[in-house]
XYZ file of C-alpha atoms in Angstrom:
466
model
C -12.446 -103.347 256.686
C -8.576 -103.862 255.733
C -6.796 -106.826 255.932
C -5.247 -106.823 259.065
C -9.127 -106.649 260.573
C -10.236 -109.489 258.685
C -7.383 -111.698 259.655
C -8.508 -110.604 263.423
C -4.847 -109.161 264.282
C -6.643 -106.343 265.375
C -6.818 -108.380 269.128
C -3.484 -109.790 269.171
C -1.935 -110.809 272.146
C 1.659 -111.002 270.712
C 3.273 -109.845 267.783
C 2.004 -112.567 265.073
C 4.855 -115.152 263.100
C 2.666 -115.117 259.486
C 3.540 -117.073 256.266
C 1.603 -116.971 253.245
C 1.904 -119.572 250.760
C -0.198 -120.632 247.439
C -0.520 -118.195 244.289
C -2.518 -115.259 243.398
C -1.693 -112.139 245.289
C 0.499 -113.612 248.446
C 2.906 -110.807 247.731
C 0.071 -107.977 247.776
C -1.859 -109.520 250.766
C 1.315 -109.469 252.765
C 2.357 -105.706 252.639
C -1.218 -104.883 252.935
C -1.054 -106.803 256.102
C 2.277 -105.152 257.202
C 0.688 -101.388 256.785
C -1.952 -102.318 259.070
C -0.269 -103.599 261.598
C 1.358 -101.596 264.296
C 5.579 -100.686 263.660
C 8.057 -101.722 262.983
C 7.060 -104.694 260.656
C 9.674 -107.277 259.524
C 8.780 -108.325 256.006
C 11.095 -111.073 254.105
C 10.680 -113.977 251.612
C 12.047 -117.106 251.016
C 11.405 -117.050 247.823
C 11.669 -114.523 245.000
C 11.047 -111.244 245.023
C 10.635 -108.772 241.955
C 13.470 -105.864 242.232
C 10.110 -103.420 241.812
C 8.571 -104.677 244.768
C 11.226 -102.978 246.827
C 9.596 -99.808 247.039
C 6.450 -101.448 248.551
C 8.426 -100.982 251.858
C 9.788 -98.122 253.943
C 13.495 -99.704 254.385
C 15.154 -102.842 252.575
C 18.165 -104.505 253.911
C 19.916 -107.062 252.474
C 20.283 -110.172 254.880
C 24.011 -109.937 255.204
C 23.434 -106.263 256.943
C 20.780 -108.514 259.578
C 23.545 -107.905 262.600
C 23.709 -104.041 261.832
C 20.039 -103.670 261.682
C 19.697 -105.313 265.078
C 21.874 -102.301 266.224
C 19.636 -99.418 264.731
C 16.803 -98.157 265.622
C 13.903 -98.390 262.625
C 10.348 -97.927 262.001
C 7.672 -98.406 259.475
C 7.776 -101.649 256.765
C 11.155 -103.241 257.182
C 11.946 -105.519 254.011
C 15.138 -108.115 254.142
C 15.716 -110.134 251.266
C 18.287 -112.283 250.227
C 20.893 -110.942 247.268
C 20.485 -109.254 243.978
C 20.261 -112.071 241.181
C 21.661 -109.823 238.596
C 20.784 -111.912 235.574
C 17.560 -112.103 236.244
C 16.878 -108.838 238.374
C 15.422 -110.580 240.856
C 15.857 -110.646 244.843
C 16.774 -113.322 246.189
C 15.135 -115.160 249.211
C 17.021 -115.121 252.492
C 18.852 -118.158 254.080
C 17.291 -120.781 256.570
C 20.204 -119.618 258.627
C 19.347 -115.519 258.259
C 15.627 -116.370 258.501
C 16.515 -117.788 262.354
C 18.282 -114.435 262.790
C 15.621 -112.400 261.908
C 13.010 -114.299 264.094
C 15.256 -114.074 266.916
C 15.464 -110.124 266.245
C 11.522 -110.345 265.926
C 11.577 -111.837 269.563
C 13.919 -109.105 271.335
C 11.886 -106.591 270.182
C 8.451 -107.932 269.921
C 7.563 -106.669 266.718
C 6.103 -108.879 263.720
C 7.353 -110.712 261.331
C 5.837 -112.255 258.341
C 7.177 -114.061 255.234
C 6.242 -115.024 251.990
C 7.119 -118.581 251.653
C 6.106 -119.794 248.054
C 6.598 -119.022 244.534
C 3.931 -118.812 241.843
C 5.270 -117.532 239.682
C 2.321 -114.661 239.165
C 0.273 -116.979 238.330
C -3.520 -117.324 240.033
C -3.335 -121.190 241.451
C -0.274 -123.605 242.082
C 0.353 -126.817 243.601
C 3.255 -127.477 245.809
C 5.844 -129.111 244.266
C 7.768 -131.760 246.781
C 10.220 -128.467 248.591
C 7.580 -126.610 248.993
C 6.474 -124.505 250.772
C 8.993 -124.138 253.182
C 6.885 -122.764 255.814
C 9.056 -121.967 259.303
C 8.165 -124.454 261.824
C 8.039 -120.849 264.312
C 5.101 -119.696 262.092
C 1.568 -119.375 263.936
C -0.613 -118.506 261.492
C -0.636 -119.287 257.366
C -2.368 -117.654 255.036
C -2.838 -119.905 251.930
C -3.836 -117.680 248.826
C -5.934 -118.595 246.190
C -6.238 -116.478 242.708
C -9.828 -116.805 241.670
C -9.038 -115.802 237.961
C -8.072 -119.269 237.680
C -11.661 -120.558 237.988
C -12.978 -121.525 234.407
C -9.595 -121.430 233.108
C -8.119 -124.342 231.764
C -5.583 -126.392 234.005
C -2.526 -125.250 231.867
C 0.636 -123.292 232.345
C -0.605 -120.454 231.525
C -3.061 -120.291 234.733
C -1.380 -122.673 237.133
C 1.951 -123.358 238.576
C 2.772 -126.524 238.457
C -0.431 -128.004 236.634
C 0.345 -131.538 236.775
C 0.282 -131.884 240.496
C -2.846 -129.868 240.549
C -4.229 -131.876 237.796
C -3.269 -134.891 240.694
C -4.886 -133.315 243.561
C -7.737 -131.972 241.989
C -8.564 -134.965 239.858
C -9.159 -132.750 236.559
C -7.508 -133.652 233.595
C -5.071 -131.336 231.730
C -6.618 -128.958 229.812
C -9.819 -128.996 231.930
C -12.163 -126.410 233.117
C -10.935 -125.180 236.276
C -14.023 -125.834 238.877
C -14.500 -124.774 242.292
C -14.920 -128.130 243.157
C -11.654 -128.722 242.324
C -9.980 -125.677 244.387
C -11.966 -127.294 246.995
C -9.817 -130.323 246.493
C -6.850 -128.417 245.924
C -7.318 -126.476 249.061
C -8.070 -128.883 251.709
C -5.385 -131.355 250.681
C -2.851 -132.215 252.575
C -0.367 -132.616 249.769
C -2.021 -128.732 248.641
C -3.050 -125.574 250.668
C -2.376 -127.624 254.143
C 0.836 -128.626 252.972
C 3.811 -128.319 255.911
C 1.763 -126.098 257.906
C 3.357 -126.289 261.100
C 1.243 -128.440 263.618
C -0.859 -125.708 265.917
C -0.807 -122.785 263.397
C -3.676 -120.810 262.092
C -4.992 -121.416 259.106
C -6.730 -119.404 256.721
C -7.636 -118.905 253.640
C -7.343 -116.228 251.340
C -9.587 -116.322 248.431
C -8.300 -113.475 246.191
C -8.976 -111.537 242.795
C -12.919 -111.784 243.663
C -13.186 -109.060 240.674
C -16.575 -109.429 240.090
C -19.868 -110.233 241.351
C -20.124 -113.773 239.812
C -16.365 -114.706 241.330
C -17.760 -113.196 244.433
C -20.656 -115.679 244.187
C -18.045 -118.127 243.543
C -16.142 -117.978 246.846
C -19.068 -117.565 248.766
C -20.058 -120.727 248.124
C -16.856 -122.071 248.360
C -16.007 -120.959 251.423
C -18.178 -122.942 254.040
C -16.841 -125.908 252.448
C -13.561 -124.917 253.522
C -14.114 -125.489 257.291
C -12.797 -126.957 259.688
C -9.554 -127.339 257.440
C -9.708 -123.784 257.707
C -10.139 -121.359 260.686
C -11.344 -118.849 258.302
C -11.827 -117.790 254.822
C -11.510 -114.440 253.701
C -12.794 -113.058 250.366
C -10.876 -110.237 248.672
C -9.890 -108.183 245.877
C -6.091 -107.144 246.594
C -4.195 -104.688 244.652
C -1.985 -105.287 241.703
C 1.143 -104.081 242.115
C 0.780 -101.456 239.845
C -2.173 -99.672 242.342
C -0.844 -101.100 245.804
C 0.363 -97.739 247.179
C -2.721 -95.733 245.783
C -5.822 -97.912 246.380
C -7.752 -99.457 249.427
C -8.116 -103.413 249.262
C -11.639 -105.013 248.948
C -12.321 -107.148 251.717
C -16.170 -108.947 250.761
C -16.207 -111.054 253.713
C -14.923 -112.656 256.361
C -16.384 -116.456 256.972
C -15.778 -118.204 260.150
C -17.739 -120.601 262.169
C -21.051 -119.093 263.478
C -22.558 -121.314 266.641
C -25.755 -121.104 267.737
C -27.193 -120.445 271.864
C -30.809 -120.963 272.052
C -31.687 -120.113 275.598
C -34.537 -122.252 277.385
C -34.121 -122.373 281.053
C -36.903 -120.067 281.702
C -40.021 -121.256 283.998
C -42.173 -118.529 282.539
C -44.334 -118.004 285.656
C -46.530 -115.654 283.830
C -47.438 -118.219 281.295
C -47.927 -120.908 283.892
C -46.174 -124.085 282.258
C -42.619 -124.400 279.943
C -42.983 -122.342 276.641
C -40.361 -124.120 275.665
C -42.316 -126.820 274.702
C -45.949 -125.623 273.640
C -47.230 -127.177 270.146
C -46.717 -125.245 266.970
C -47.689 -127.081 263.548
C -47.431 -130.229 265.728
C -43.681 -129.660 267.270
C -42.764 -128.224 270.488
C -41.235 -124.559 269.796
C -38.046 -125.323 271.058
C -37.778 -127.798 267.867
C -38.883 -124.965 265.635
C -36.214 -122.649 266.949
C -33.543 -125.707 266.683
C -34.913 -126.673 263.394
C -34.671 -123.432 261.753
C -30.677 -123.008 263.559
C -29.142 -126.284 262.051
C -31.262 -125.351 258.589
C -29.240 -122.189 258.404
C -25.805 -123.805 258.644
C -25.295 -122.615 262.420
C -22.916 -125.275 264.071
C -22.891 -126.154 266.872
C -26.460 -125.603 268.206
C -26.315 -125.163 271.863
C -29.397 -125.916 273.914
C -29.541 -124.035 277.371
C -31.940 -125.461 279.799
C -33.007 -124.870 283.377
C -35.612 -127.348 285.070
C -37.115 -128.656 282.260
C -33.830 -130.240 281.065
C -35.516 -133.755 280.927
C -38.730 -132.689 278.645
C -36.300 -130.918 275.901
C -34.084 -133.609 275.467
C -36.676 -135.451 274.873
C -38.782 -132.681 272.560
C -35.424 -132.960 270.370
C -34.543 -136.284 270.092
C -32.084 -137.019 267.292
C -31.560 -133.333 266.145
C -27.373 -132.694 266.106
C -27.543 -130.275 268.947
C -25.821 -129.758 272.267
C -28.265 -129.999 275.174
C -26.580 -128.223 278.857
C -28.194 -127.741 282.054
C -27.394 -124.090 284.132
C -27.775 -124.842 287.444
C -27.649 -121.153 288.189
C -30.968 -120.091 285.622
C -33.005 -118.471 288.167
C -30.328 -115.989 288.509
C -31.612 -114.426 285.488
C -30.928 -115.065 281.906
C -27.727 -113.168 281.851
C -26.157 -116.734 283.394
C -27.864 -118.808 280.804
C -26.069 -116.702 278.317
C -22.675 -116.914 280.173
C -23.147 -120.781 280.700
C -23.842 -120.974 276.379
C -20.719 -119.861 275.937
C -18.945 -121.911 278.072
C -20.051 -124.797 276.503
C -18.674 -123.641 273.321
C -14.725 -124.227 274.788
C -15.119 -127.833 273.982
C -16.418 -128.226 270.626
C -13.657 -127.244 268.302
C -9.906 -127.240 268.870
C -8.077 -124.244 269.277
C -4.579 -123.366 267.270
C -2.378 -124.031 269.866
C 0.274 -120.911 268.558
C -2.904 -118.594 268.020
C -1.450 -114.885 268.166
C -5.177 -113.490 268.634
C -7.070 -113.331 271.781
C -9.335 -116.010 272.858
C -11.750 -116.164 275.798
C -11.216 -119.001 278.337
C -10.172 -121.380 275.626
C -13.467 -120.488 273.776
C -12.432 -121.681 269.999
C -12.454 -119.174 266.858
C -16.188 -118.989 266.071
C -16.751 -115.335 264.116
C -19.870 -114.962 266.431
C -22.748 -116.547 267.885
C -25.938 -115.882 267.351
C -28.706 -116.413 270.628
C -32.183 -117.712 269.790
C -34.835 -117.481 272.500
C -36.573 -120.957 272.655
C -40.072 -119.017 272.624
C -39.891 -117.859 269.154
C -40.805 -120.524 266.436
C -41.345 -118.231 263.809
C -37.756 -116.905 263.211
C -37.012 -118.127 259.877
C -33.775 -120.109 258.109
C -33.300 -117.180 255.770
C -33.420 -114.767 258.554
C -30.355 -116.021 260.497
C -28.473 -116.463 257.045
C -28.967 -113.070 256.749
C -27.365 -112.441 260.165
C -24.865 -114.278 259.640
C -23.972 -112.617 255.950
C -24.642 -109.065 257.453
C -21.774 -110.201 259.684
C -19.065 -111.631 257.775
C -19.390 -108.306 255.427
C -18.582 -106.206 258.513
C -17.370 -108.050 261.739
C -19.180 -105.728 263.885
C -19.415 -106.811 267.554
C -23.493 -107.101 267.741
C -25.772 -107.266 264.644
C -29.195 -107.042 265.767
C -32.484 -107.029 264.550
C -34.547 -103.757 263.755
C -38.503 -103.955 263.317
C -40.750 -101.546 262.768
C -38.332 -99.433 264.848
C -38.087 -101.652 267.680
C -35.100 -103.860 268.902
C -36.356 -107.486 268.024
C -34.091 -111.420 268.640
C -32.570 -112.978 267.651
C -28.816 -111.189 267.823
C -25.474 -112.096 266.831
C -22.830 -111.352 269.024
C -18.898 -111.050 267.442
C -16.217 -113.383 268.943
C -14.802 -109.471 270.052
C -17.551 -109.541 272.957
C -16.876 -113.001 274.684
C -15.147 -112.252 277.184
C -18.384 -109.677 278.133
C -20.744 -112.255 277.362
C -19.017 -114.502 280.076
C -19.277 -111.806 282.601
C -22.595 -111.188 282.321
C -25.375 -111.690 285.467
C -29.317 -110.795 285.921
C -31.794 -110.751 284.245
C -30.561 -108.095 280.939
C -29.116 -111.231 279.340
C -26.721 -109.549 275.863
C -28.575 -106.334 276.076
C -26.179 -104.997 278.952
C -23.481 -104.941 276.245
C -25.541 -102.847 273.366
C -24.350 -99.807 275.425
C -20.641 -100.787 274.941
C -19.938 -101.983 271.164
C -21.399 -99.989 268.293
C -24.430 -102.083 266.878
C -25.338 -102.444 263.414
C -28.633 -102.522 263.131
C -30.530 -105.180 260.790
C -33.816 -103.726 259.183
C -36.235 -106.742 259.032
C -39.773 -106.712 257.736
C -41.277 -109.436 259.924
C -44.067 -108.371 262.182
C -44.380 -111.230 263.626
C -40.946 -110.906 265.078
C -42.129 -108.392 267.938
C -44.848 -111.235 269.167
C -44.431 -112.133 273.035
C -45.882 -115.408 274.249
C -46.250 -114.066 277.988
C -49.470 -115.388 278.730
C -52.314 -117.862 276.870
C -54.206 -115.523 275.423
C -50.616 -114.373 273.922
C -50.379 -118.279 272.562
C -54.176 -117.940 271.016
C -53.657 -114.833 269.330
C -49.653 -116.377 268.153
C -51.623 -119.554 267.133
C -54.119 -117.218 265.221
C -51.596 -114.840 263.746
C -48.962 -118.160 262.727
C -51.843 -120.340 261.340
């Protein structure tokens, strides 16, 4: 995928206001975001510019010609800078004044605009000094970069703009190892990456230079720890400079909050009493299946229930889940779905400037993955694998494949909500696998196919499961 897909601007509802701040490729991730966005693109900085980076766009004005370009007709990567600094050939950023103009020219012709708003000074990691950044209060969504060259470095000039703040923030010494721990610190603090982001933008974060499988390793781990500070983190391998117009960026993954929907309202009639709550290893399954969802990380965990409402609640009893009743559940499971989603609009707050399209206020999980409350044996390292099969492609479903055969649980992208909120009957997500492409999840797990329709289903499960 390309940049513009993992920053989700590939479902905007408006052209998006974008600043990215911090050190280590802000410069590279912004063109690169620019190309893949529909034309014209403004492009400007309030910083610096390089006189070579000129060439990374299609037309550069200077910000005294903003009032003639507002006359002209133009296409492709629009740079405006401020002037020529002829002593040190480098561009100047534009005016406070200018950068008003240019949003205001961004408006009448509803096209985007992003800015780079920092200086590192090409160096990997920075902390703000007590100007900076200065972010544009119009901005919805930042983009805080992070170069992770710097980790194992020591915190000196050589790796880090400005050490001695980050040496504050961080709580490393000078001359210290740089940890993840501490970009951690760095990242999340308010006097660091969350610096003057404007109140109701977007925030994500841009974990850059992943050059190799260990720094890969790196972020990945770093990147849970990131939420809910962060809306999402994306882990990359930009261009240099040097290779920007020749080469295609390496996007690893995309990490945002993944819920989870276990659906339980059915009154299995073939089986003759609740599923839901039959013993296995001395727990009702519905604890299993709830048990094995907050093990793998998947927050929040929402419980669907029909009748037996009261005899859940009770079979899960101090477990950090979200219990909801569907009145409707003998409509068919496709309204127990529908009603899971729902729920979802009030857990986490939503950016109030978001550019990209949510779902009836539905908040900016990646995906969600739905859990039937009848199968126990789904394991913690299966739905991690989900969920990493996911954030490597951000493909609307990623489902299960068994011995051939379609198995659950699925994971649905945030692209399908507004389906999933649709749907009716009895089909449940299956009506949509005919609509999005589905990438399919080989998984060696016989036991995955096992129904528990009837008892002598449960005696042969209990047999098979002892």
């Amino acid at each position: 995928m390309d940049l513009t897909r993992a920053l989700r601007f590939d479902t905007l509802i408006m052209p998006p206001r974008v600043a990215f701040v911090g050190a280590g490729g802000k410069t590279s991730a912004m063109f690169q975001c620019a190309r893949g966005l529909p034309g014209p693109v403004l492009v400007t900085a309030t910083t610096h510019l390089g006189v070579s980076q000129i060439q990374w766009a299609d037309q550069h004005f200077y910000e005294d010609q903003i009032d003639a370009l507002a006359a002209d007709s133009f296409s492709g990567v629009i740079l405006i800078t401020g002037p020529l600094d002829g002593t040190t050939n480098r561009i100047s950023g534009v005016s406070a004044a200018k950068l008003e103009c240019l949003l205001a020219l961004a408006e009448a012709r509803q096209i985007p605009l992003l800015i780079e708003a920092d200086g590192s000074r090409q160096l990997p990691l920075k902390a703000p000094a007590e100007h900076e950044p200065p972010i544009p209060e119009f901005v919805d969504t930042v983009v805080v970069v992070a170069g992770l060259s710097g980790l194992g470095q020591p915190l000196t000039p050589k790796f880090v703009h400005r050490p001695e703040i980050f040496a504050t923030l961080s709580g490393l010494q000078p001359g210290d190892s740089i940890t993840p721990a501490a970009l951690i610190r760095v990242l999340t603090h308010p006097a660091g990456g969350l610096k003057n982001v404007p109140a109701g933008a977007r925030r994500v974060a841009l974990l850059n230079q992943a050059d190799t499988p260990t720094l890969q390793a790196q972020a990945a781990a770093i990147a849970p720890r990131l939420w809910p500070e962060y809306q999402s983190i994306i882990i990359a391998s930009l261009q240099s400079q040097s290779s920007f117009a020749t080469s295609t960026p390496e996007i690893y993954a995309v990490y945002e909050p993944t819920a989870a929907v276990i659906l339980a309202a059915g009154e299995a009639r073939r089986f003759g009493s609740p599923k839901q709550l039959l013993d296995w290893h001395g727990q009702p399954f519905i604890w299993h299946v709830a048990q094995q969802a907050l093990r793998a990380g998947l927050n929040p965990v929402v419980v669907v229930c029909g009748e037996q409402i009261n005899q859940i609640q009770q079979a899960l009893t101090g477990l950090p889940i979200k219990l909801i009743h569907n009145p409707d559940w003998q409509q068919g499971q496709g309204t127990s779905v529908r009603a899971g989603v729902q729920a979802l609009a009030s857990v986490y707050p939503v950016p109030i400037r978001c550019p990209i399209r949510l779902v009836n206020g539905i908040p900016l999980f990646g995906g969600i993955i739905f859990l039937l409350a009848d199968q126990p044996q789904i394991s913690e390292l299966l739905l991690r694998k989900l969920v990493a099969e996911h954030t490597q492609t951000l493909n609307p479903i990623t489902a299960l494949l068994v011995d051939g055969q379609r198995a659950n649980p699925v994971l649905f992208d945030q692209v399908t909500f507004a389906d999933l909120l649709a749907l009716s009957g009895e089909a449940g997500g299956r009506q949509l696998f005919s609509k999005y492409p589905v990438n399919w999840l080989p998984w060696h797990d016989d036991l995955l196919l096992l129904d528990v329709d009837t008892p002598e289903d449960y005696r042969r499960f209990l047999e098979l499961t002892a």
